């Protein structure tokens, strides 16, 4: 009887191990546009000497919103000012910061639009000393 129980237990254990080994792992979550945008913002911040990381002041000198279009290799195709406060030099600095930080990570195929590009808005928050923080990197309030 003991051998029979041992044999049954061995077969059951082997079946569990085999089933576990053959199980298909869940697919990795696809990169969202928000995830990709944060990656781009981190690259811009890392390559620019004009950023700050302290909390965003209540009053900002300028807010510049850029529309950024990247190709499937992560290279900028078009960077245009979507909104600015009239400080053209700060708008130009924001655009230059994007171009200088390129190339960016290759976007997931699911993020590409019909033209093989990915487009999104990024907001540059300029303080009085003309340094900026990227809205995508500002922590959400609790």
mmCIF file of C-alpha atoms in Angstrom:
data_model
loop_
_atom_site.group_PDB
_atom_site.id
_atom_site.type_symbol
_atom_site.label_atom_id
_atom_site.label_comp_id
_atom_site.label_asym_id
_atom_site.label_seq_id
_atom_site.Cartn_x
_atom_site.Cartn_y
_atom_site.Cartn_z
ATOM 1 C CA UNK A 1 0.000 0.000 0.000
ATOM 2 C CA UNK A 2 2.788 2.404 0.793
ATOM 3 C CA UNK A 3 4.409 1.860 -2.602
ATOM 4 C CA UNK A 4 1.088 2.419 -4.336
ATOM 5 C CA UNK A 5 0.534 5.747 -2.533
ATOM 6 C CA UNK A 6 4.094 6.800 -3.302
ATOM 7 C CA UNK A 7 3.632 5.957 -6.975
ATOM 8 C CA UNK A 8 0.370 7.907 -7.160
ATOM 9 C CA UNK A 9 1.973 10.870 -5.388
ATOM 10 C CA UNK A 10 4.934 10.784 -7.794
ATOM 11 C CA UNK A 11 2.648 10.737 -10.830
ATOM 12 C CA UNK A 12 0.584 13.618 -9.431
ATOM 13 C CA UNK A 13 3.728 15.641 -8.677
ATOM 14 C CA UNK A 14 5.111 14.986 -12.169
ATOM 15 C CA UNK A 15 1.818 16.089 -13.714
ATOM 16 C CA UNK A 16 1.860 19.352 -11.732
ATOM 17 C CA UNK A 17 5.491 20.067 -12.649
ATOM 18 C CA UNK A 18 4.836 19.289 -16.326
ATOM 19 C CA UNK A 19 1.726 21.465 -16.395
ATOM 20 C CA UNK A 20 3.557 24.325 -14.697
ATOM 21 C CA UNK A 21 6.465 24.064 -17.117
ATOM 22 C CA UNK A 22 4.141 24.152 -20.133
ATOM 23 C CA UNK A 23 2.017 27.011 -18.907
ATOM 24 C CA UNK A 24 2.169 30.031 -21.142
ATOM 25 C CA UNK A 25 3.307 33.068 -19.169
ATOM 26 C CA UNK A 26 0.972 36.041 -19.294
ATOM 27 C CA UNK A 27 1.879 38.489 -22.037
ATOM 28 C CA UNK A 28 3.972 41.450 -20.973
ATOM 29 C CA UNK A 29 1.877 44.604 -20.691
ATOM 30 C CA UNK A 30 2.157 46.800 -23.750
ATOM 31 C CA UNK A 31 3.835 50.153 -23.347
ATOM 32 C CA UNK A 32 1.238 52.896 -23.086
ATOM 33 C CA UNK A 33 1.590 56.314 -24.661
ATOM 34 C CA UNK A 34 1.843 57.744 -21.146
ATOM 35 C CA UNK A 35 4.756 55.389 -20.343
ATOM 36 C CA UNK A 36 6.515 56.336 -23.564
ATOM 37 C CA UNK A 37 5.968 60.041 -22.938
ATOM 38 C CA UNK A 38 7.521 59.730 -19.462
ATOM 39 C CA UNK A 39 10.544 58.000 -21.002
ATOM 40 C CA UNK A 40 10.942 60.840 -23.504
ATOM 41 C CA UNK A 41 10.600 63.423 -20.712
ATOM 42 C CA UNK A 42 13.249 61.652 -18.627
ATOM 43 C CA UNK A 43 15.637 61.700 -21.585
ATOM 44 C CA UNK A 44 15.032 65.424 -22.178
ATOM 45 C CA UNK A 45 15.602 66.194 -18.483
ATOM 46 C CA UNK A 46 18.757 64.057 -18.374
ATOM 47 C CA UNK A 47 20.323 65.781 -21.368
ATOM 48 C CA UNK A 48 19.397 69.372 -20.498
ATOM 49 C CA UNK A 49 21.246 71.561 -18.028
ATOM 50 C CA UNK A 50 18.257 73.919 -17.833
ATOM 51 C CA UNK A 51 15.965 71.804 -15.649
ATOM 52 C CA UNK A 52 14.953 71.977 -12.003
ATOM 53 C CA UNK A 53 13.566 69.226 -9.795
ATOM 54 C CA UNK A 54 12.247 71.185 -6.847
ATOM 55 C CA UNK A 55 8.468 71.527 -6.480
ATOM 56 C CA UNK A 56 6.803 73.600 -9.170
ATOM 57 C CA UNK A 57 6.332 77.190 -7.961
ATOM 58 C CA UNK A 58 2.830 78.614 -7.703
ATOM 59 C CA UNK A 59 3.675 81.299 -10.251
ATOM 60 C CA UNK A 60 5.471 80.330 -13.446
ATOM 61 C CA UNK A 61 7.133 82.658 -15.912
ATOM 62 C CA UNK A 62 5.966 80.656 -18.897
ATOM 63 C CA UNK A 63 4.197 77.459 -19.882
ATOM 64 C CA UNK A 64 5.167 76.052 -23.261
ATOM 65 C CA UNK A 65 3.239 73.146 -24.749
ATOM 66 C CA UNK A 66 4.936 71.320 -27.607
ATOM 67 C CA UNK A 67 3.483 68.826 -30.031
ATOM 68 C CA UNK A 68 6.213 66.246 -30.579
ATOM 69 C CA UNK A 69 6.088 63.806 -33.498
ATOM 70 C CA UNK A 70 8.659 61.009 -33.581
ATOM 71 C CA UNK A 71 9.289 58.416 -36.264
ATOM 72 C CA UNK A 72 9.346 54.664 -35.662
ATOM 73 C CA UNK A 73 13.051 54.883 -34.767
ATOM 74 C CA UNK A 74 12.449 57.532 -32.067
ATOM 75 C CA UNK A 75 13.829 60.464 -34.082
ATOM 76 C CA UNK A 76 11.961 63.798 -34.075
ATOM 77 C CA UNK A 77 10.123 64.519 -37.315
ATOM 78 C CA UNK A 78 8.341 67.617 -36.101
ATOM 79 C CA UNK A 79 8.404 69.652 -32.892
ATOM 80 C CA UNK A 80 6.007 72.576 -32.881
ATOM 81 C CA UNK A 81 4.744 75.029 -30.286
ATOM 82 C CA UNK A 82 1.134 74.207 -29.498
ATOM 83 C CA UNK A 83 0.923 76.957 -26.862
ATOM 84 C CA UNK A 84 3.246 79.583 -25.392
ATOM 85 C CA UNK A 85 3.098 82.780 -23.359
ATOM 86 C CA UNK A 86 4.947 84.973 -25.818
ATOM 87 C CA UNK A 87 8.448 84.266 -24.509
ATOM 88 C CA UNK A 88 9.859 83.170 -27.847
ATOM 89 C CA UNK A 89 13.319 82.423 -26.404
ATOM 90 C CA UNK A 90 11.756 79.962 -23.932
ATOM 91 C CA UNK A 91 9.709 78.341 -26.689
ATOM 92 C CA UNK A 92 12.883 77.939 -28.738
ATOM 93 C CA UNK A 93 14.709 76.520 -25.703
ATOM 94 C CA UNK A 94 11.944 73.923 -25.222
ATOM 95 C CA UNK A 95 12.079 72.896 -28.899
ATOM 96 C CA UNK A 96 15.884 72.756 -28.835
ATOM 97 C CA UNK A 97 15.803 70.614 -25.688
ATOM 98 C CA UNK A 98 13.708 68.005 -27.503
ATOM 99 C CA UNK A 99 15.901 67.997 -30.606
ATOM 100 C CA UNK A 100 19.131 67.849 -28.571
ATOM 101 C CA UNK A 101 17.877 64.890 -26.499
ATOM 102 C CA UNK A 102 17.141 62.751 -29.581
ATOM 103 C CA UNK A 103 17.135 59.974 -30.499
ATOM 104 C CA UNK A 104 14.574 58.581 -28.094
ATOM 105 C CA UNK A 105 13.680 54.964 -27.392
ATOM 106 C CA UNK A 106 11.992 53.101 -30.226
ATOM 107 C CA UNK A 107 8.224 53.262 -29.640
ATOM 108 C CA UNK A 108 6.217 50.036 -29.386
ATOM 109 C CA UNK A 109 4.525 49.189 -32.715
ATOM 110 C CA UNK A 110 1.109 49.524 -31.025
ATOM 111 C CA UNK A 111 1.842 53.224 -30.363
ATOM 112 C CA UNK A 112 2.540 54.049 -33.995
ATOM 113 C CA UNK A 113 -0.144 55.824 -35.963
ATOM 114 C CA UNK A 114 -0.958 55.014 -39.594
ATOM 115 C CA UNK A 115 1.989 57.061 -40.824
ATOM 116 C CA UNK A 116 4.469 55.123 -38.676
ATOM 117 C CA UNK A 117 4.819 57.981 -36.207
ATOM 118 C CA UNK A 118 3.883 58.696 -32.623
ATOM 119 C CA UNK A 119 2.673 62.159 -31.551
ATOM 120 C CA UNK A 120 1.985 63.613 -28.142
ATOM 121 C CA UNK A 121 2.006 66.874 -26.206
ATOM 122 C CA UNK A 122 4.620 67.741 -23.596
ATOM 123 C CA UNK A 123 4.420 70.756 -21.306
ATOM 124 C CA UNK A 124 7.489 72.735 -20.216
ATOM 125 C CA UNK A 125 7.030 74.660 -16.956
ATOM 126 C CA UNK A 126 9.480 77.588 -16.830
ATOM 127 C CA UNK A 127 10.413 79.363 -13.591
ATOM 128 C CA UNK A 128 11.598 82.962 -13.343
ATOM 129 C CA UNK A 129 15.231 81.828 -13.725
ATOM 130 C CA UNK A 130 14.323 80.296 -17.139
ATOM 131 C CA UNK A 131 14.883 76.706 -15.990
ATOM 132 C CA UNK A 132 12.120 74.231 -16.716
ATOM 133 C CA UNK A 133 10.442 71.104 -15.491
ATOM 134 C CA UNK A 134 8.480 68.711 -17.684
ATOM 135 C CA UNK A 135 4.848 68.189 -16.738
ATOM 136 C CA UNK A 136 5.139 64.410 -17.354
ATOM 137 C CA UNK A 137 7.724 64.200 -14.563
ATOM 138 C CA UNK A 138 5.853 66.271 -11.973
ATOM 139 C CA UNK A 139 4.453 63.960 -9.284
ATOM 140 C CA UNK A 140 0.676 63.916 -9.026
ATOM 141 C CA UNK A 141 -0.689 65.487 -5.853
ATOM 142 C CA UNK A 142 -1.805 62.982 -3.202
#
